[in-house]
Amino acid sequence: MIKDLDQTKCMELLRNNYIGRLAFVQGKSPYIIPITYYYHDRDARSIISYSAEGHKIRAMRKNTSVSLEVDEIESVSKWKSVLVHGQFEELEGIDAKSQLHEFVKGVKSIINKKEEKQLQFIHEFSSKLISIGPPPVVYRIKIVEITGKVREE
């Protein structure tokens, strides 16, 4: 039976995961790509992530409406899924540095707990910050709406 997830359960699923699928539009075409994210409870219900400058960032600067889907799938008849609709906001300066620090701490904590790995450095789960070149673009997805579904055996 498929049921709606209440807001508390939706937030819990976001909080306990760090990989989701980001949807954005470039021109007339939709794109969906996997990203690493951190759900930031304290920051007015927002999702933090970062990326190298490229197609995704250029597209979100032009059309700030985005979605993020996060799920936990055990089987075809046992799963949970959350869909976030939000607004892309590029962060700069001290705000970007601060949020990137929260992102790193948060993702490391989730990986340490879920996967029982003791990560020390960001390069253990992301290569974007150790490459030579321009600094990454740190961004926030300000949550506008969250919905969720659950299917239980």
mmCIF file of C-alpha atoms in Angstrom:
data_model
loop_
_atom_site.group_PDB
_atom_site.id
_atom_site.type_symbol
_atom_site.label_atom_id
_atom_site.label_comp_id
_atom_site.label_asym_id
_atom_site.label_seq_id
_atom_site.Cartn_x
_atom_site.Cartn_y
_atom_site.Cartn_z
ATOM 1 C CA MET A 1 0.000 0.000 0.000
ATOM 2 C CA ILE A 2 1.339 3.439 -0.953
ATOM 3 C CA LYS A 3 0.760 6.266 1.531
ATOM 4 C CA ASP A 4 1.788 9.878 1.950
ATOM 5 C CA LEU A 5 4.728 10.630 4.235
ATOM 6 C CA ASP A 6 4.038 13.351 6.778
ATOM 7 C CA GLN A 7 6.379 16.368 6.966
ATOM 8 C CA THR A 8 8.309 14.953 9.925
ATOM 9 C CA LYS A 9 9.073 11.717 8.055
ATOM 10 C CA CYS A 10 9.994 13.663 4.904
ATOM 11 C CA MET A 11 12.489 15.767 6.870
ATOM 12 C CA GLU A 12 13.878 12.643 8.530
ATOM 13 C CA LEU A 13 14.505 10.981 5.165
ATOM 14 C CA LEU A 14 16.290 14.124 3.902
ATOM 15 C CA ARG A 15 18.311 14.406 7.122
ATOM 16 C CA ASN A 16 19.471 10.773 7.044
ATOM 17 C CA ASN A 17 20.735 10.739 3.451
ATOM 18 C CA TYR A 18 23.290 12.621 1.393
ATOM 19 C CA ILE A 19 22.732 11.505 -2.217
ATOM 20 C CA GLY A 20 19.765 12.726 -4.213
ATOM 21 C CA ARG A 21 18.721 13.478 -7.771
ATOM 22 C CA LEU A 22 18.662 17.135 -8.738
ATOM 23 C CA ALA A 23 16.214 18.198 -11.457
ATOM 24 C CA PHE A 24 16.679 21.443 -13.358
ATOM 25 C CA VAL A 25 15.770 22.852 -16.764
ATOM 26 C CA GLN A 26 18.138 24.114 -19.451
ATOM 27 C CA GLY A 27 16.284 25.749 -22.328
ATOM 28 C CA LYS A 28 13.384 23.412 -23.069
ATOM 29 C CA SER A 29 15.010 20.237 -21.747
ATOM 30 C CA PRO A 30 14.788 18.820 -18.220
ATOM 31 C CA TYR A 31 17.882 17.240 -16.668
ATOM 32 C CA ILE A 32 18.171 14.958 -13.650
ATOM 33 C CA ILE A 33 21.571 14.222 -12.139
ATOM 34 C CA PRO A 34 22.810 12.662 -8.894
ATOM 35 C CA ILE A 35 24.332 15.049 -6.359
ATOM 36 C CA THR A 36 25.752 14.935 -2.873
ATOM 37 C CA TYR A 37 23.760 17.219 -0.580
ATOM 38 C CA TYR A 38 23.313 18.117 3.055
ATOM 39 C CA TYR A 39 19.906 18.937 4.503
ATOM 40 C CA HIS A 40 20.392 21.821 6.888
ATOM 41 C CA ASP A 41 17.608 21.910 9.523
ATOM 42 C CA ARG A 42 18.885 25.017 11.244
ATOM 43 C CA ASP A 43 19.084 27.064 8.080
ATOM 44 C CA ALA A 44 15.411 27.722 7.401
ATOM 45 C CA ARG A 45 14.793 24.383 5.723
ATOM 46 C CA SER A 46 17.404 24.435 3.024
ATOM 47 C CA ILE A 47 19.613 21.987 1.187
ATOM 48 C CA ILE A 48 23.303 22.742 0.692
ATOM 49 C CA SER A 49 25.483 21.445 -2.132
ATOM 50 C CA TYR A 50 28.308 22.556 -4.378
ATOM 51 C CA SER A 51 29.588 21.963 -7.871
ATOM 52 C CA ALA A 52 32.278 22.957 -10.285
ATOM 53 C CA GLU A 53 31.295 25.718 -12.690
ATOM 54 C CA GLY A 54 29.523 24.099 -15.636
ATOM 55 C CA HIS A 55 26.273 23.203 -17.378
ATOM 56 C CA LYS A 56 24.250 22.590 -14.213
ATOM 57 C CA ILE A 57 25.257 25.836 -12.499
ATOM 58 C CA ARG A 58 24.719 27.931 -15.635
ATOM 59 C CA ALA A 59 21.263 26.381 -16.100
ATOM 60 C CA MET A 60 20.215 26.978 -12.473
ATOM 61 C CA ARG A 61 21.374 30.607 -12.625
ATOM 62 C CA LYS A 62 18.984 31.137 -15.547
ATOM 63 C CA ASN A 63 16.056 29.149 -14.146
ATOM 64 C CA THR A 64 16.186 28.964 -10.358
ATOM 65 C CA SER A 65 13.254 26.538 -9.971
ATOM 66 C CA VAL A 66 14.677 23.118 -9.111
ATOM 67 C CA SER A 67 13.620 19.829 -7.539
ATOM 68 C CA LEU A 68 15.464 17.220 -5.509
ATOM 69 C CA GLU A 69 14.352 13.601 -5.143
ATOM 70 C CA VAL A 70 15.731 11.426 -2.348
ATOM 71 C CA ASP A 71 14.745 7.830 -1.699
ATOM 72 C CA GLU A 72 15.456 4.717 0.308
ATOM 73 C CA ILE A 73 14.588 1.599 -1.684
ATOM 74 C CA GLU A 74 14.738 -1.841 -0.105
ATOM 75 C CA SER A 75 12.619 -3.594 -2.732
ATOM 76 C CA VAL A 76 9.939 -2.932 -5.324
ATOM 77 C CA SER A 77 7.335 -3.187 -2.559
ATOM 78 C CA LYS A 78 9.214 -1.421 0.264
ATOM 79 C CA TRP A 79 10.492 2.110 -0.291
ATOM 80 C CA LYS A 80 10.278 5.768 0.737
ATOM 81 C CA SER A 81 10.652 8.772 -1.526
ATOM 82 C CA VAL A 82 10.716 12.528 -0.936
ATOM 83 C CA LEU A 83 10.354 15.249 -3.553
ATOM 84 C CA VAL A 84 11.532 18.775 -2.757
ATOM 85 C CA HIS A 85 10.550 21.768 -4.869
ATOM 86 C CA GLY A 86 12.768 24.758 -4.273
ATOM 87 C CA GLN A 87 14.742 27.744 -5.456
ATOM 88 C CA PHE A 88 18.443 27.715 -6.349
ATOM 89 C CA GLU A 89 20.491 30.374 -4.580
ATOM 90 C CA GLU A 90 24.209 30.774 -5.232
ATOM 91 C CA LEU A 91 26.255 31.543 -2.125
ATOM 92 C CA GLU A 92 29.358 33.703 -2.038
ATOM 93 C CA GLY A 93 32.101 34.840 0.310
ATOM 94 C CA ILE A 94 31.933 33.966 3.995
ATOM 95 C CA ASP A 95 28.428 32.516 3.614
ATOM 96 C CA ALA A 96 29.685 30.058 0.973
ATOM 97 C CA LYS A 97 32.664 29.055 3.127
ATOM 98 C CA SER A 98 30.486 28.616 6.207
ATOM 99 C CA GLN A 99 27.878 26.520 4.381
ATOM 100 C CA LEU A 100 30.553 24.404 2.685
ATOM 101 C CA HIS A 101 32.015 23.703 6.127
ATOM 102 C CA GLU A 102 28.543 22.630 7.377
ATOM 103 C CA PHE A 103 28.122 20.487 4.250
ATOM 104 C CA VAL A 104 31.431 18.674 4.839
ATOM 105 C CA LYS A 105 30.714 18.091 8.551
ATOM 106 C CA GLY A 106 27.172 16.937 7.843
ATOM 107 C CA VAL A 107 27.972 14.549 4.996
ATOM 108 C CA LYS A 108 30.928 13.045 6.883
ATOM 109 C CA SER A 109 28.672 12.467 9.901
ATOM 110 C CA ILE A 110 26.001 10.700 7.824
ATOM 111 C CA ILE A 111 28.574 8.513 6.040
ATOM 112 C CA ASN A 112 30.260 7.665 9.348
ATOM 113 C CA LYS A 113 26.892 6.632 10.813
ATOM 114 C CA LYS A 114 25.262 4.885 7.822
ATOM 115 C CA GLU A 115 28.285 3.221 6.284
ATOM 116 C CA GLU A 116 30.359 2.823 9.439
ATOM 117 C CA LYS A 117 33.326 4.556 7.810
ATOM 118 C CA GLN A 118 35.476 7.029 9.680
ATOM 119 C CA LEU A 119 36.141 9.679 7.060
ATOM 120 C CA GLN A 120 38.543 12.469 7.894
ATOM 121 C CA PHE A 121 38.693 14.571 4.741
ATOM 122 C CA ILE A 122 36.296 15.718 2.032
ATOM 123 C CA HIS A 123 38.402 14.168 -0.740
ATOM 124 C CA GLU A 124 37.391 10.765 0.669
ATOM 125 C CA PHE A 125 33.882 11.319 -0.731
ATOM 126 C CA SER A 126 34.358 14.117 -3.265
ATOM 127 C CA SER A 127 37.050 14.995 -5.761
ATOM 128 C CA LYS A 128 35.746 18.449 -6.703
ATOM 129 C CA LEU A 129 37.464 20.342 -3.905
ATOM 130 C CA ILE A 130 40.954 18.983 -4.450
ATOM 131 C CA SER A 131 41.262 19.748 -8.132
ATOM 132 C CA ILE A 132 43.308 22.679 -9.297
ATOM 133 C CA GLY A 133 41.204 25.430 -10.789
ATOM 134 C CA PRO A 134 38.505 27.852 -9.791
ATOM 135 C CA PRO A 135 36.810 27.321 -6.437
ATOM 136 C CA PRO A 136 33.555 25.370 -6.412
ATOM 137 C CA VAL A 137 30.184 27.061 -6.580
ATOM 138 C CA VAL A 138 28.383 26.566 -3.264
ATOM 139 C CA TYR A 139 24.618 26.778 -3.468
ATOM 140 C CA ARG A 140 21.491 26.427 -1.398
ATOM 141 C CA ILE A 141 18.121 25.076 -2.420
ATOM 142 C CA LYS A 142 15.540 27.023 -0.447
ATOM 143 C CA ILE A 143 12.723 24.579 0.151
ATOM 144 C CA VAL A 144 9.323 25.715 -1.104
ATOM 145 C CA GLU A 145 7.437 22.417 -0.809
ATOM 146 C CA ILE A 146 8.165 18.869 0.339
ATOM 147 C CA THR A 147 6.053 15.828 -0.405
ATOM 148 C CA GLY A 148 6.737 12.174 0.192
ATOM 149 C CA LYS A 149 5.419 8.677 -0.377
ATOM 150 C CA VAL A 150 6.035 5.360 1.313
ATOM 151 C CA ARG A 151 5.228 1.834 0.197
ATOM 152 C CA GLU A 152 5.238 -0.879 2.809
ATOM 153 C CA GLU A 153 4.910 -4.596 2.270
#
